[in-house]
PDB file of C-alpha atoms in Angstrom:
ATOM      1  CA  MET A   1       3.213  -9.197   8.724  1.00 56.00           C
ATOM      2  CA  LEU A   2       4.330  -6.439  11.306  1.00 63.00           C
ATOM      3  CA  LEU A   3       7.424  -4.204  10.401  1.00 64.00           C
ATOM      4  CA  GLU A   4       8.206  -6.751   7.196  1.00 70.00           C
ATOM      5  CA  LYS A   5       9.407  -4.829   4.163  1.00 75.00           C
ATOM      6  CA  LEU A   6       6.873  -4.959   1.142  1.00 74.00           C
ATOM      7  CA  PRO A   7       7.762  -5.027  -2.594  1.00 82.00           C
ATOM      8  CA  ASP A   8       6.946  -2.019  -4.266  1.00 83.00           C
ATOM      9  CA  LEU A   9       3.557  -2.496  -5.407  1.00 85.00           C
ATOM     10  CA  SER A  10       1.564  -0.200  -7.724  1.00 89.00           C
ATOM     11  CA  LEU A  11      -1.699   0.568  -6.187  1.00 85.00           C
ATOM     12  CA  THR A  12      -5.109   2.799  -6.762  1.00 89.00           C
ATOM     13  CA  ASP A  13      -6.538   4.801  -4.395  1.00 86.00           C
ATOM     14  CA  MET A  14      -9.713   5.544  -2.985  1.00 86.00           C
ATOM     15  CA  SER A  15     -10.260   8.479  -6.042  1.00 94.00           C
ATOM     16  CA  GLY A  16      -9.005   6.347  -8.643  1.00 93.00           C
ATOM     17  CA  ASN A  17      -5.313   7.817  -8.800  1.00 94.00           C
ATOM     18  CA  PRO A  18      -2.279   5.344  -9.231  1.00 94.00           C
ATOM     19  CA  PHE A  19       0.176   5.445  -5.931  1.00 89.00           C
ATOM     20  CA  SER A  20       3.244   3.166  -5.683  1.00 91.00           C
ATOM     21  CA  LEU A  21       3.907   1.988  -2.225  1.00 85.00           C
ATOM     22  CA  LYS A  22       7.407   3.465  -2.529  1.00 88.00           C
ATOM     23  CA  GLU A  23       5.901   6.829  -1.679  1.00 88.00           C
ATOM     24  CA  LEU A  24       5.205   5.383   1.552  1.00 84.00           C
ATOM     25  CA  GLN A  25       8.694   4.608   2.921  1.00 83.00           C
ATOM     26  CA  GLY A  26       9.661   6.410   5.941  1.00 85.00           C
ATOM     27  CA  LYS A  27       6.047   6.887   6.635  1.00 86.00           C
ATOM     28  CA  LYS A  28       4.390   4.271   9.841  1.00 85.00           C
ATOM     29  CA  THR A  29       1.509   2.948   7.147  1.00 81.00           C
ATOM     30  CA  LEU A  30      -0.962   0.094   7.895  1.00 82.00           C
ATOM     31  CA  ILE A  31      -2.199  -1.195   4.838  1.00 76.00           C
ATOM     32  CA  PHE A  32      -5.516  -2.675   4.924  1.00 81.00           C
ATOM     33  CA  MET A  33      -6.284  -5.444   2.002  1.00 78.00           C
ATOM     34  CA  TRP A  34      -9.861  -6.474   1.741  1.00 83.00           C
ATOM     35  CA  ALA A  35     -11.480  -8.316  -1.360  1.00 87.00           C
ATOM     36  CA  SER A  36     -15.057 -10.217  -1.748  1.00 91.00           C
ATOM     37  CA  TRP A  37     -14.647 -13.939  -3.265  1.00 85.00           C
TER      38      TRP A  37
END
């Protein structure tokens, strides 16, 4: 999914602090999501 708009998600960073994808608006951002099922 390249150059697509994402919904405004609320996530937690590696330090446990909450942040919103809206904070990244206008910045080039790579989002890598990984899960071990």
